[in-house]
Amino acid sequence: MESEQPKRTPSGRSRRRGLIYLILAVVGLAVVVGVGFAAQSGTAGTDPAASDASGQGSDEPLIDMARRIEGDPTALGATDAPVVIVEYSDYRCPFCAVFARDTMPLLVDEYVTNGQVRFEWRDLTVFGQQSIDAAVAGRAAGNQGLFWEYTDAIFKDAPERAHIDLPRERLLQIGRDVGVPDMARFESDLSDPALLKLVTDDTAEAQSIGATGTPLFLVNDTPITGAQPLAAFRQAIDRELEEAAK
């Protein structure tokens, strides 16, 4: 099931460059202070206020990466929510799993269910072929309305400091465990080139804005790196909600 991709204009390309510089600055700051970016070593992060300061000096807004596609199985929340969190994630990333277990449920309860925030998933496959295969499996589960259940099942048992092993048989077993109704279709979809293209397109999008590690979040246009606690997201979300209310 192919998702509509946002169109890029010449002015959009210039704004994207601004976002690239901001993301690179945020990642660079994380490395300088010694916490590292998740794909490299650990739970890297940044104060959203510092991200905001890095983006000063231009009246032109950064490009909006939100898609807001009605019925998108990889998204949660209202399409017209004033704040969209885009997460670039890898199923084999231990810090993505920490976020999924510890922080995302709180964000959903506090902001998504009341229509203030929409959450959109993007695949950024950085840990080899199993990452790609798992991302396709997530999309295959999404074809049967179980994307988030499948994603949660992978992250629920993921180790905190290692990359989860996800061979094909385990991907199939997770499908059975979460109740995928048509397992024959699910197994066939694991080899669907259209689903693979969605995954590779997401990864290419992430790379085009300077993302090299996971997890990376864009709270509207504020980057947050790593498995940050709820307070870091609250700060960025509440600031965006205040701006939207003006």
CSV table of C-alpha atoms in Angstrom, one decimal:
chain,number,residue,atom,x,y,z
A,1,MET,CA,0.0,0.0,0.0
A,2,GLU,CA,1.9,3.0,-1.2
A,3,SER,CA,1.9,6.3,0.7
A,4,GLU,CA,1.7,9.6,-0.9
A,5,GLN,CA,4.9,11.5,-0.7
A,6,PRO,CA,5.1,15.2,0.0
A,7,LYS,CA,6.0,17.4,-2.9
A,8,ARG,CA,9.2,19.5,-2.8
A,9,THR,CA,9.4,22.9,-4.3
A,10,PRO,CA,12.6,25.0,-4.9
A,11,SER,CA,11.8,27.0,-1.8
A,12,GLY,CA,11.2,23.7,0.0
A,13,ARG,CA,14.7,22.5,-1.0
A,14,SER,CA,16.2,25.6,0.6
A,15,ARG,CA,14.2,25.1,3.7
A,16,ARG,CA,15.3,21.5,3.8
A,17,ARG,CA,18.9,22.6,3.7
A,18,GLY,CA,18.1,24.6,6.9
A,19,LEU,CA,16.7,21.5,8.5
A,20,ILE,CA,19.8,19.5,7.5
A,21,TYR,CA,22.0,22.1,9.1
A,22,LEU,CA,19.9,22.1,12.3
A,23,ILE,CA,19.9,18.3,12.6
A,24,LEU,CA,23.6,18.1,12.0
A,25,ALA,CA,24.2,20.8,14.6
A,26,VAL,CA,22.0,18.9,17.1
A,27,VAL,CA,23.8,15.7,16.5
A,28,GLY,CA,27.2,17.4,16.7
A,29,LEU,CA,26.2,19.0,20.0
A,30,ALA,CA,25.3,15.5,21.3
A,31,VAL,CA,28.7,14.1,20.3
A,32,VAL,CA,30.6,17.1,21.8
A,33,VAL,CA,29.0,16.6,25.2
A,34,GLY,CA,29.9,13.0,25.1
A,35,VAL,CA,26.5,11.2,24.9
A,36,GLY,CA,26.8,10.1,21.3
A,37,PHE,CA,24.1,9.5,18.7
A,38,ALA,CA,22.1,6.3,19.1
A,39,ALA,CA,23.4,4.6,15.9
A,40,GLN,CA,26.9,5.2,17.2
A,41,SER,CA,26.9,4.5,20.9
A,42,GLY,CA,23.9,5.4,23.1
A,43,THR,CA,21.0,7.5,24.1
A,44,ALA,CA,22.1,10.8,22.5
A,45,GLY,CA,19.9,13.8,22.9
A,46,THR,CA,19.4,17.5,22.9
A,47,ASP,CA,17.5,20.1,24.8
A,48,PRO,CA,14.8,21.2,22.4
A,49,ALA,CA,15.4,24.8,23.4
A,50,ALA,CA,19.0,24.5,22.2
A,51,SER,CA,17.6,23.1,18.9
A,52,ASP,CA,15.4,26.1,18.6
A,53,ALA,CA,18.2,28.5,19.2
A,54,SER,CA,20.3,26.8,16.5
A,55,GLY,CA,17.6,27.6,14.0
A,56,GLN,CA,17.5,31.3,14.6
A,57,GLY,CA,18.5,33.9,11.9
A,58,SER,CA,15.9,33.2,9.3
A,59,ASP,CA,12.3,34.3,9.0
A,60,GLU,CA,11.6,31.4,6.6
A,61,PRO,CA,10.2,28.3,8.3
A,62,LEU,CA,12.0,25.0,8.0
A,63,ILE,CA,10.4,22.4,5.7
A,64,ASP,CA,7.4,20.5,7.2
A,65,MET,CA,8.2,16.7,7.0
A,66,ALA,CA,4.7,15.7,8.1
A,67,ARG,CA,2.5,13.9,5.5
A,68,ARG,CA,-0.9,14.0,7.3
A,69,ILE,CA,-2.3,11.2,5.1
A,70,GLU,CA,-5.7,10.1,6.1
A,71,GLY,CA,-5.8,6.4,6.9
A,72,ASP,CA,-2.0,6.0,7.1
A,73,PRO,CA,-1.5,2.8,9.0
A,74,THR,CA,1.9,4.0,10.3
A,75,ALA,CA,0.5,7.1,11.9
A,76,LEU,CA,-1.5,7.8,15.1
A,77,GLY,CA,-3.7,10.8,15.8
A,78,ALA,CA,-5.7,13.4,13.9
A,79,THR,CA,-4.5,14.6,10.5
A,80,ASP,CA,-5.2,18.2,11.5
A,81,ALA,CA,-3.3,18.1,14.9
A,82,PRO,CA,-1.3,21.3,15.4
A,83,VAL,CA,1.8,19.3,16.2
A,84,VAL,CA,3.2,16.3,14.3
A,85,ILE,CA,6.0,14.2,15.7
A,86,VAL,CA,7.9,12.4,12.9
A,87,GLU,CA,10.0,9.5,14.2
A,88,TYR,CA,12.8,8.0,12.1
A,89,SER,CA,13.3,4.6,13.6
A,90,ASP,CA,14.9,1.1,13.2
A,91,TYR,CA,13.3,-2.0,14.6
A,92,ARG,CA,16.8,-3.3,15.7
A,93,CYS,CA,17.7,-0.1,17.5
A,94,PRO,CA,17.7,-0.7,21.3
A,95,PHE,CA,17.1,3.0,22.0
A,96,CYS,CA,14.1,3.1,19.7
A,97,ALA,CA,12.8,0.2,21.8
A,98,VAL,CA,13.4,2.2,25.0
A,99,PHE,CA,11.4,5.1,23.6
A,100,ALA,CA,8.6,2.8,22.4
A,101,ARG,CA,8.3,1.2,25.8
A,102,ASP,CA,8.8,4.1,28.2
A,103,THR,CA,7.9,7.3,26.5
A,104,MET,CA,5.6,6.9,23.5
A,105,PRO,CA,2.6,5.4,25.5
A,106,LEU,CA,2.8,8.5,27.8
A,107,LEU,CA,2.8,10.8,24.7
A,108,VAL,CA,-0.2,9.1,23.3
A,109,ASP,CA,-2.1,9.3,26.5
A,110,GLU,CA,-1.2,13.0,27.1
A,111,TYR,CA,-1.3,14.5,23.6
A,112,VAL,CA,-2.4,12.1,20.8
A,113,THR,CA,-5.7,11.0,22.2
A,114,ASN,CA,-6.9,14.6,22.7
A,115,GLY,CA,-6.0,15.7,19.1
A,116,GLN,CA,-3.1,17.9,20.0
A,117,VAL,CA,-0.4,15.7,18.5
A,118,ARG,CA,-0.1,13.3,15.5
A,119,PHE,CA,2.6,10.7,15.5
A,120,GLU,CA,4.1,9.6,12.1
A,121,TRP,CA,6.5,6.7,11.8
A,122,ARG,CA,9.4,6.7,9.2
A,123,ASP,CA,11.7,3.7,8.6
A,124,LEU,CA,15.4,4.6,8.8
A,125,THR,CA,17.1,1.2,8.4
A,126,VAL,CA,20.7,1.4,9.7
A,127,PHE,CA,21.4,-2.0,11.2
A,128,GLY,CA,21.6,-4.3,8.1
A,129,GLN,CA,19.3,-6.6,6.2
A,130,GLN,CA,17.3,-7.7,9.2
A,131,SER,CA,16.3,-4.1,9.8
A,132,ILE,CA,15.0,-3.8,6.3
A,133,ASP,CA,13.2,-7.1,6.6
A,134,ALA,CA,11.6,-6.1,9.9
A,135,ALA,CA,10.5,-2.8,8.4
A,136,VAL,CA,8.8,-4.6,5.5
A,137,ALA,CA,7.1,-6.9,8.0
A,138,GLY,CA,5.8,-3.9,9.9
A,139,ARG,CA,4.3,-2.6,6.7
A,140,ALA,CA,2.9,-6.0,6.0
A,141,ALA,CA,1.2,-6.0,9.4
A,142,GLY,CA,-0.1,-2.5,8.6
A,143,ASN,CA,-1.8,-3.9,5.5
A,144,GLN,CA,-4.0,-5.8,7.9
A,145,GLY,CA,-4.5,-3.0,10.4
A,146,LEU,CA,-1.9,-4.2,12.9
A,147,PHE,CA,1.2,-2.0,12.3
A,148,TRP,CA,1.4,-0.6,15.8
A,149,GLU,CA,0.6,-3.9,17.5
A,150,TYR,CA,3.4,-5.5,15.5
A,151,THR,CA,5.8,-2.7,16.2
A,152,ASP,CA,5.1,-2.8,19.9
A,153,ALA,CA,5.6,-6.6,20.0
A,154,ILE,CA,9.1,-6.3,18.5
A,155,PHE,CA,10.1,-3.5,20.9
A,156,LYS,CA,8.5,-5.1,23.9
A,157,ASP,CA,11.2,-7.9,24.2
A,158,ALA,CA,14.1,-6.0,22.6
A,159,PRO,CA,17.3,-5.9,24.7
A,160,GLU,CA,18.4,-2.5,26.1
A,161,ARG,CA,22.0,-2.6,24.9
A,162,ALA,CA,22.0,-4.9,21.9
A,163,HIS,CA,20.4,-5.3,18.5
A,164,ILE,CA,17.5,-7.7,18.5
A,165,ASP,CA,17.8,-10.7,16.2
A,166,LEU,CA,14.9,-10.7,13.7
A,167,PRO,CA,15.3,-13.6,11.2
A,168,ARG,CA,12.3,-14.3,8.9
A,169,GLU,CA,10.8,-17.1,11.1
A,170,ARG,CA,10.7,-14.7,14.1
A,171,LEU,CA,9.0,-12.0,12.0
A,172,LEU,CA,6.4,-14.6,11.0
A,173,GLN,CA,6.0,-15.8,14.6
A,174,ILE,CA,5.4,-12.2,15.8
A,175,GLY,CA,2.7,-11.9,13.1
A,176,ARG,CA,1.0,-14.9,14.6
A,177,ASP,CA,1.5,-13.6,18.1
A,178,VAL,CA,-0.3,-10.3,17.4
A,179,GLY,CA,-3.1,-12.0,15.6
A,180,VAL,CA,-2.5,-11.2,11.9
A,181,PRO,CA,-5.7,-12.6,10.4
A,182,ASP,CA,-4.3,-13.7,7.0
A,183,MET,CA,-0.8,-15.2,7.6
A,184,ALA,CA,-0.6,-16.4,4.0
A,185,ARG,CA,-1.0,-12.8,2.8
A,186,PHE,CA,1.4,-11.5,5.5
A,187,GLU,CA,4.1,-14.0,4.4
A,188,SER,CA,3.6,-13.0,0.8
A,189,ASP,CA,3.8,-9.4,1.6
A,190,LEU,CA,7.3,-9.9,3.2
A,191,SER,CA,8.5,-10.2,-0.4
A,192,ASP,CA,6.4,-7.3,-1.8
A,193,PRO,CA,8.6,-4.9,-3.7
A,194,ALA,CA,6.0,-2.1,-3.2
A,195,LEU,CA,6.4,-2.4,0.6
A,196,LEU,CA,10.2,-2.5,0.3
A,197,LYS,CA,10.1,0.7,-1.8
A,198,LEU,CA,8.1,2.4,1.0
A,199,VAL,CA,10.9,1.4,3.4
A,200,THR,CA,13.7,2.5,1.2
A,201,ASP,CA,11.9,5.8,0.3
A,202,ASP,CA,11.6,6.6,4.0
A,203,THR,CA,15.3,5.9,4.6
A,204,ALA,CA,16.2,8.1,1.6
A,205,GLU,CA,14.1,10.9,3.0
A,206,ALA,CA,15.8,10.6,6.3
A,207,GLN,CA,19.2,10.7,4.7
A,208,SER,CA,18.2,13.7,2.6
A,209,ILE,CA,17.7,15.8,5.8
A,210,GLY,CA,21.0,14.6,7.4
A,211,ALA,CA,19.7,11.8,9.6
A,212,THR,CA,22.3,9.1,10.1
A,213,GLY,CA,21.2,7.4,13.3
A,214,THR,CA,18.1,6.4,15.3
A,215,PRO,CA,15.9,7.4,16.9
A,216,LEU,CA,15.5,10.9,15.5
A,217,PHE,CA,12.4,12.9,16.1
A,218,LEU,CA,11.0,16.0,14.5
A,219,VAL,CA,8.5,17.8,16.7
A,220,ASN,CA,7.2,19.9,13.9
A,221,ASP,CA,10.6,21.3,12.9
A,222,THR,CA,12.4,20.8,16.2
A,223,PRO,CA,14.9,17.8,16.2
A,224,ILE,CA,15.3,15.6,19.2
A,225,THR,CA,17.8,12.8,19.1
A,226,GLY,CA,17.8,9.6,21.2
A,227,ALA,CA,15.4,8.0,23.6
A,228,GLN,CA,14.7,11.1,25.6
A,229,PRO,CA,12.3,11.2,28.6
A,230,LEU,CA,8.8,12.6,28.4
A,231,ALA,CA,10.0,16.0,29.7
A,232,ALA,CA,12.1,16.7,26.6
A,233,PHE,CA,9.1,16.0,24.4
A,234,ARG,CA,6.8,18.0,26.6
A,235,GLN,CA,9.0,21.1,26.3
A,236,ALA,CA,9.1,20.9,22.5
A,237,ILE,CA,5.4,20.0,22.1
A,238,ASP,CA,4.1,22.7,24.5
A,239,ARG,CA,6.2,25.3,22.8
A,240,GLU,CA,4.7,24.3,19.4
A,241,LEU,CA,1.2,24.3,20.8
A,242,GLU,CA,1.7,27.8,22.1
A,243,GLU,CA,2.9,28.9,18.7
A,244,ALA,CA,-0.1,27.3,17.0
A,245,ALA,CA,-2.5,29.1,19.4
A,246,LYS,CA,-1.1,32.6,18.5
